[in-house]
XYZ file of C-alpha atoms in Angstrom:
402
model
C -59.002 -9.946 90.819
C -57.189 -6.660 90.484
C -53.682 -8.053 90.415
C -51.949 -11.359 90.020
C -48.732 -12.352 91.722
C -45.846 -12.163 89.262
C -44.252 -15.382 88.251
C -41.597 -16.007 90.879
C -38.825 -16.974 88.444
C -39.313 -13.946 86.216
C -39.568 -11.686 89.243
C -36.379 -13.097 90.719
C -34.462 -12.444 87.471
C -35.771 -8.905 87.226
C -34.927 -8.192 90.854
C -31.413 -9.555 90.341
C -30.931 -7.179 87.411
C -32.133 -4.271 89.509
C -29.837 -5.268 92.347
C -26.820 -5.401 90.030
C -27.682 -2.021 88.540
C -28.011 -0.555 92.029
C -24.629 -2.001 92.991
C -23.001 -0.431 89.947
C -24.521 2.918 90.888
C -22.961 2.738 94.327
C -24.898 0.719 96.868
C -24.861 0.681 100.651
C -21.333 0.269 102.027
C -22.494 -0.651 105.491
C -20.826 -3.679 107.030
C -22.844 -6.874 107.353
C -25.017 -7.028 110.453
C -24.558 -9.923 112.817
C -27.218 -12.533 113.343
C -27.290 -14.515 116.594
C -27.814 -18.243 116.801
C -31.143 -19.920 117.355
C -30.748 -20.113 121.130
C -33.247 -17.839 122.900
C -31.887 -14.945 124.928
C -33.582 -12.395 127.156
C -32.303 -8.836 127.348
C -33.623 -5.827 129.216
C -33.143 -2.577 127.361
C -34.317 0.999 127.606
C -35.653 2.691 124.514
C -34.261 5.999 125.734
C -30.772 5.031 124.561
C -31.776 5.549 120.944
C -30.001 8.341 119.108
C -31.290 7.384 115.684
C -33.071 9.966 113.544
C -36.774 9.645 113.025
C -37.907 7.797 109.948
C -38.823 9.527 106.736
C -42.075 8.939 104.910
C -40.419 9.719 101.593
C -40.453 6.558 99.516
C -37.957 5.442 96.892
C -38.867 5.757 93.232
C -41.330 3.160 91.981
C -42.665 2.569 88.480
C -46.280 1.491 88.052
C -47.795 0.725 84.677
C -51.501 0.413 83.998
C -52.309 -2.684 81.987
C -56.008 -1.994 81.501
C -58.713 0.198 83.029
C -59.131 -0.749 86.667
C -55.994 -2.904 86.775
C -52.359 -2.022 87.388
C -49.169 -3.894 88.060
C -46.116 -2.685 89.943
C -43.338 -3.266 87.422
C -40.322 -2.020 89.359
C -40.189 -3.260 92.959
C -37.915 -0.637 94.531
C -36.741 -2.597 97.570
C -33.906 -4.988 97.001
C -34.308 -8.635 96.117
C -37.418 -9.573 98.079
C -38.771 -13.102 97.783
C -41.906 -14.714 99.137
C -41.136 -18.435 99.410
C -41.711 -18.529 103.183
C -45.354 -17.575 102.616
C -46.155 -20.354 100.139
C -49.435 -21.870 101.280
C -49.894 -19.259 104.026
C -52.344 -16.783 102.570
C -54.434 -15.919 105.621
C -54.333 -16.430 109.395
C -56.589 -19.459 109.184
C -53.992 -21.133 106.940
C -51.456 -20.961 109.775
C -53.038 -20.855 113.226
C -56.042 -20.024 115.328
C -56.791 -16.328 115.398
C -55.687 -15.755 118.986
C -53.385 -18.753 119.542
C -50.212 -17.685 121.293
C -47.098 -18.948 123.056
C -43.349 -18.681 122.683
C -42.626 -22.318 121.834
C -43.984 -22.122 118.296
C -42.183 -18.819 117.717
C -38.825 -20.320 118.619
C -39.524 -23.517 116.684
C -40.372 -21.460 113.601
C -37.905 -18.562 113.648
C -34.173 -19.082 114.181
C -32.274 -16.325 115.948
C -35.310 -14.924 117.717
C -34.548 -12.938 120.872
C -36.788 -12.216 123.839
C -36.221 -8.682 125.088
C -37.838 -6.234 127.477
C -38.354 -2.574 126.688
C -38.723 0.225 129.213
C -41.625 2.583 128.682
C -40.566 6.202 128.318
C -43.838 7.244 129.994
C -44.161 5.158 133.150
C -40.996 3.020 133.202
C -42.961 -0.228 132.943
C -41.226 -3.207 131.346
C -42.905 -4.526 128.209
C -41.723 -7.771 126.584
C -41.040 -8.015 122.871
C -39.684 -10.441 120.296
C -36.735 -9.187 118.276
C -35.156 -10.585 115.130
C -31.978 -8.765 114.052
C -31.397 -8.129 110.356
C -29.079 -10.384 108.380
C -27.007 -10.145 105.248
C -25.040 -7.264 103.832
C -25.999 -3.625 104.192
C -28.836 -2.091 106.161
C -32.291 -3.628 106.044
C -35.883 -2.453 106.594
C -37.817 -3.139 109.778
C -41.227 -4.797 110.049
C -43.231 -4.146 113.237
C -45.804 -6.833 114.066
C -48.694 -5.597 116.205
C -50.757 -8.104 118.166
C -54.526 -8.207 117.957
C -57.277 -7.241 120.390
C -57.561 -10.549 122.238
C -53.952 -11.731 122.261
C -50.501 -10.477 123.205
C -47.107 -10.198 121.542
C -46.678 -14.003 121.472
C -49.616 -14.341 119.051
C -48.885 -17.018 116.470
C -50.581 -15.004 113.727
C -47.473 -12.828 113.648
C -45.060 -15.671 112.883
C -45.512 -15.667 109.072
C -44.351 -12.038 108.957
C -41.288 -12.991 111.005
C -40.575 -15.871 108.622
C -40.804 -13.501 105.669
C -38.547 -10.979 107.409
C -36.001 -13.718 108.067
C -36.169 -14.916 104.458
C -35.293 -11.431 103.248
C -32.877 -10.430 105.988
C -35.199 -7.758 107.356
C -35.321 -6.861 111.022
C -38.505 -7.668 112.943
C -39.926 -6.599 116.286
C -43.180 -7.791 117.859
C -43.828 -5.626 120.932
C -46.281 -6.037 123.750
C -48.384 -2.914 124.161
C -50.069 -3.621 127.482
C -51.551 -6.910 126.317
C -55.173 -7.794 125.634
C -57.512 -4.832 125.137
C -59.480 -5.309 128.338
C -57.914 -2.758 130.701
C -57.345 1.021 130.937
C -53.626 0.598 130.221
C -54.369 -1.183 126.924
C -57.022 -0.436 124.258
C -55.269 2.339 122.359
C -54.145 4.168 125.502
C -51.333 6.714 125.516
C -49.222 4.075 127.268
C -49.946 1.428 124.631
C -49.214 3.716 121.698
C -45.959 4.829 123.316
C -44.962 1.185 123.854
C -44.999 0.736 120.077
C -43.119 3.993 119.521
C -40.510 2.899 122.076
C -40.160 -0.465 120.312
C -39.518 1.292 117.001
C -36.935 3.542 118.665
C -35.159 0.498 120.061
C -35.197 -1.396 116.784
C -34.010 1.467 114.588
C -31.105 2.092 116.987
C -29.751 -1.419 116.333
C -26.946 -2.127 113.906
C -28.008 -2.851 110.346
C -31.545 -1.441 110.579
C -32.717 1.240 108.172
C -34.345 4.124 109.998
C -36.125 5.263 106.847
C -37.901 1.989 106.077
C -40.140 1.069 109.003
C -43.323 -0.865 108.189
C -46.007 -1.675 110.779
C -48.734 -4.264 110.312
C -51.588 -5.436 112.474
C -54.911 -7.250 112.410
C -58.072 -6.312 114.334
C -56.822 -4.501 117.461
C -53.368 -4.551 115.880
C -54.856 -2.887 112.811
C -56.267 -0.221 115.103
C -52.805 0.253 116.595
C -51.289 0.524 113.099
C -53.626 3.428 112.391
C -52.950 5.008 115.787
C -49.182 4.905 115.246
C -49.572 6.327 111.731
C -51.655 9.154 113.137
C -49.802 9.897 116.356
C -46.240 9.085 115.274
C -46.162 9.624 111.506
C -42.438 10.363 111.702
C -41.696 6.848 112.962
C -43.285 4.770 110.187
C -42.765 4.636 106.433
C -46.054 2.817 105.800
C -48.613 0.742 107.689
C -51.039 -2.060 106.882
C -54.236 -2.333 108.908
C -56.505 -5.363 108.591
C -60.058 -5.235 109.941
C -59.256 -2.218 112.114
C -61.669 -0.513 114.506
C -61.780 3.158 113.518
C -64.484 4.291 115.946
C -64.620 2.450 119.284
C -68.060 3.800 120.148
C -69.538 2.411 116.937
C -67.773 -0.883 117.635
C -69.286 -0.828 121.119
C -72.772 -0.368 119.688
C -72.255 -3.158 117.161
C -70.950 -5.469 119.897
C -74.103 -4.862 121.932
C -76.169 -5.973 118.938
C -74.041 -9.061 118.286
C -73.719 -9.979 121.953
C -69.931 -10.260 121.814
C -67.617 -9.714 124.784
C -66.049 -6.575 123.368
C -68.699 -4.569 125.223
C -67.026 -5.391 128.531
C -63.558 -4.799 127.103
C -64.463 -1.328 125.877
C -66.167 -0.412 129.143
C -63.088 -1.588 131.060
C -60.700 0.301 128.796
C -62.688 3.537 128.554
C -63.963 3.581 132.127
C -67.657 2.985 131.579
C -70.463 2.960 129.034
C -69.458 5.440 126.311
C -73.081 5.909 125.274
C -74.142 6.970 128.774
C -71.096 8.480 130.497
C -69.402 11.554 129.050
C -65.949 10.768 130.463
C -66.073 7.256 129.024
C -67.222 8.645 125.694
C -64.354 11.152 125.572
C -61.908 8.397 126.494
C -63.188 6.107 123.745
C -62.913 8.907 121.192
C -59.333 9.634 122.279
C -58.389 5.955 121.948
C -59.940 5.651 118.477
C -58.003 6.198 115.246
C -60.672 8.691 114.175
C -59.219 11.186 116.658
C -55.680 10.972 115.262
C -55.635 10.174 111.546
C -55.295 13.833 110.635
C -51.609 13.388 111.489
C -51.215 10.527 109.020
C -53.097 12.392 106.292
C -51.140 15.633 106.736
C -47.812 13.753 106.760
C -48.713 11.587 103.781
C -48.147 8.249 105.527
C -48.937 5.424 103.078
C -51.703 3.246 104.503
C -53.106 -0.059 103.243
C -56.460 -0.976 104.780
C -57.899 -4.445 104.219
C -61.281 -5.715 105.354
C -63.285 -8.869 104.728
C -66.623 -7.888 103.238
C -68.314 -10.692 105.217
C -66.898 -9.574 108.580
C -69.656 -9.992 111.175
C -67.394 -9.130 114.118
C -66.446 -5.620 112.959
C -68.428 -3.766 110.315
C -66.579 -3.250 106.999
C -67.884 0.327 107.188
C -65.173 0.968 109.813
C -62.547 0.593 107.090
C -64.618 2.762 104.778
C -64.642 5.508 107.408
C -60.896 5.181 107.919
C -60.275 5.415 104.183
C -62.498 8.488 103.905
C -60.583 10.168 106.731
C -57.312 9.711 104.833
C -58.534 10.140 101.262
C -59.049 13.164 99.060
C -62.687 14.264 99.045
C -63.084 13.249 95.391
C -62.092 9.658 96.219
C -64.210 9.139 99.331
C -67.098 6.717 99.653
C -70.546 8.263 99.672
C -72.896 7.870 102.620
C -74.954 5.413 100.577
C -71.852 3.349 99.784
C -70.831 3.349 103.459
C -74.301 2.100 104.399
C -73.926 -0.695 101.856
C -70.550 -1.639 103.335
C -72.129 -1.685 106.795
C -74.550 -4.308 105.482
C -71.742 -6.382 104.038
C -72.710 -5.441 100.496
C -70.316 -4.344 97.770
C -71.267 -0.871 96.530
C -72.230 -0.694 92.880
C -69.416 1.371 91.341
C -68.183 1.678 87.771
C -64.723 0.234 88.474
C -64.794 -1.842 91.676
C -61.227 -3.150 91.153
C -59.502 0.180 90.655
C -55.707 -0.089 90.747
C -53.266 -2.471 92.417
C -54.666 -4.575 95.250
C -51.423 -6.455 96.121
C -53.528 -9.633 96.328
C -52.661 -12.604 94.188
C -53.094 -16.306 93.492
C -54.372 -18.174 96.537
C -55.482 -15.026 98.324
C -59.162 -14.250 98.904
C -60.724 -12.446 95.954
C -60.782 -8.649 96.194
C -64.254 -7.266 95.527
C -63.590 -3.540 95.888
C -60.306 -1.632 95.611
C -59.905 2.117 95.902
C -56.825 4.358 95.887
C -56.354 7.950 96.984
C -52.788 9.217 96.907
C -50.755 7.021 99.306
C -53.868 5.304 100.722
C -55.398 2.035 99.505
C -58.429 0.155 100.765
C -59.221 -3.406 99.690
C -62.430 -5.220 100.576
C -62.198 -8.944 99.932
C -64.175 -12.183 100.143
C -63.639 -13.230 103.766
C -64.678 -12.517 107.317
C -62.427 -11.018 110.003
C -59.110 -11.915 108.354
C -55.641 -10.784 107.308
C -53.797 -11.498 104.039
C -50.052 -11.909 104.617
C -48.535 -11.597 101.187
C -50.633 -8.559 100.318
C -49.091 -6.796 103.323
C -45.495 -7.572 102.439
C -45.979 -6.895 98.723
C -47.308 -3.503 99.754
C -44.248 -2.888 101.911
C -41.822 -4.230 99.300
C -43.298 -1.845 96.734
C -42.010 0.995 98.939
C -45.404 2.738 98.851
C -45.774 6.457 98.585
């Protein structure tokens, strides 16, 4: 394993020291943000009211020391006083819920102070629901954006552990709907869906106590695809993203789904307007909705991206994450065609240092089998199927990547 979680007690002491030093140097003088009670409320808002500046992708200073070849440990977590107790025993989705289980009851039972809101699209004026958790504690706090997966909506239970972690650390959280399940033209990476996420970020960063320069988006499967789309199409709105098992090329996913006999064939045809292997308009639409058409924006802006993929994923080829990494990485760091073919077969490429650099995985998490860095981009292949690793995501965000 390329990294081990630091001992919580030692980490807490070190973070306290850092916090005190930061306070002596002149910390944030912002007034404490208010936190509502646990009673659910519903509010309709328009994202056009936001006057907040766009977020910066410039990260705070971070110190990383290499302990041995192929292994490194982040020694100076730059974001204040983060803890991880809420994620004890919740390493992956399967530790917490079914992959597409959803419903508001469990959200409200789990997360105090959660608000149900509606956001107005700045493209077509449609109302999209979202779950909003205001920040708490003193000063301004980062924002985590939870993006639902392909076959579920914003109420997806797989997002709750991130909300619990945000609440533990006083961070703000928003979980927007972006046109729901990916089985219609309005969904599946459409311009409307991508703008729904951008509008949600605009709303959240306009709220009291939310840092506009620390916005972190995370998603799994279709939500991982949306993480990459937002990084590529709105690099000014996110500080970093984490994408787990993300489709990079919808046409390749379509072809794989034909071979596996899964229902994503119908979803992609519905979203793109036909068979992308036979109809040129459908093909062009699928390309436009795929991260491969937009990641130049993330690369040119230097958006930090963590990509995670289970090496045993039979639903979506691990090669998709290899392609995404190659798109973002320097040419000297990219996977070769032979290595990509091995990933497509679910095999770990034979490389000199498979666990190269920090993975952000730790005790209890699935074992990483291949880690590669290139500037602000990290890809981790790990022993699992189509999965997401919670604490790796938030450790990545808390390290203030970039």
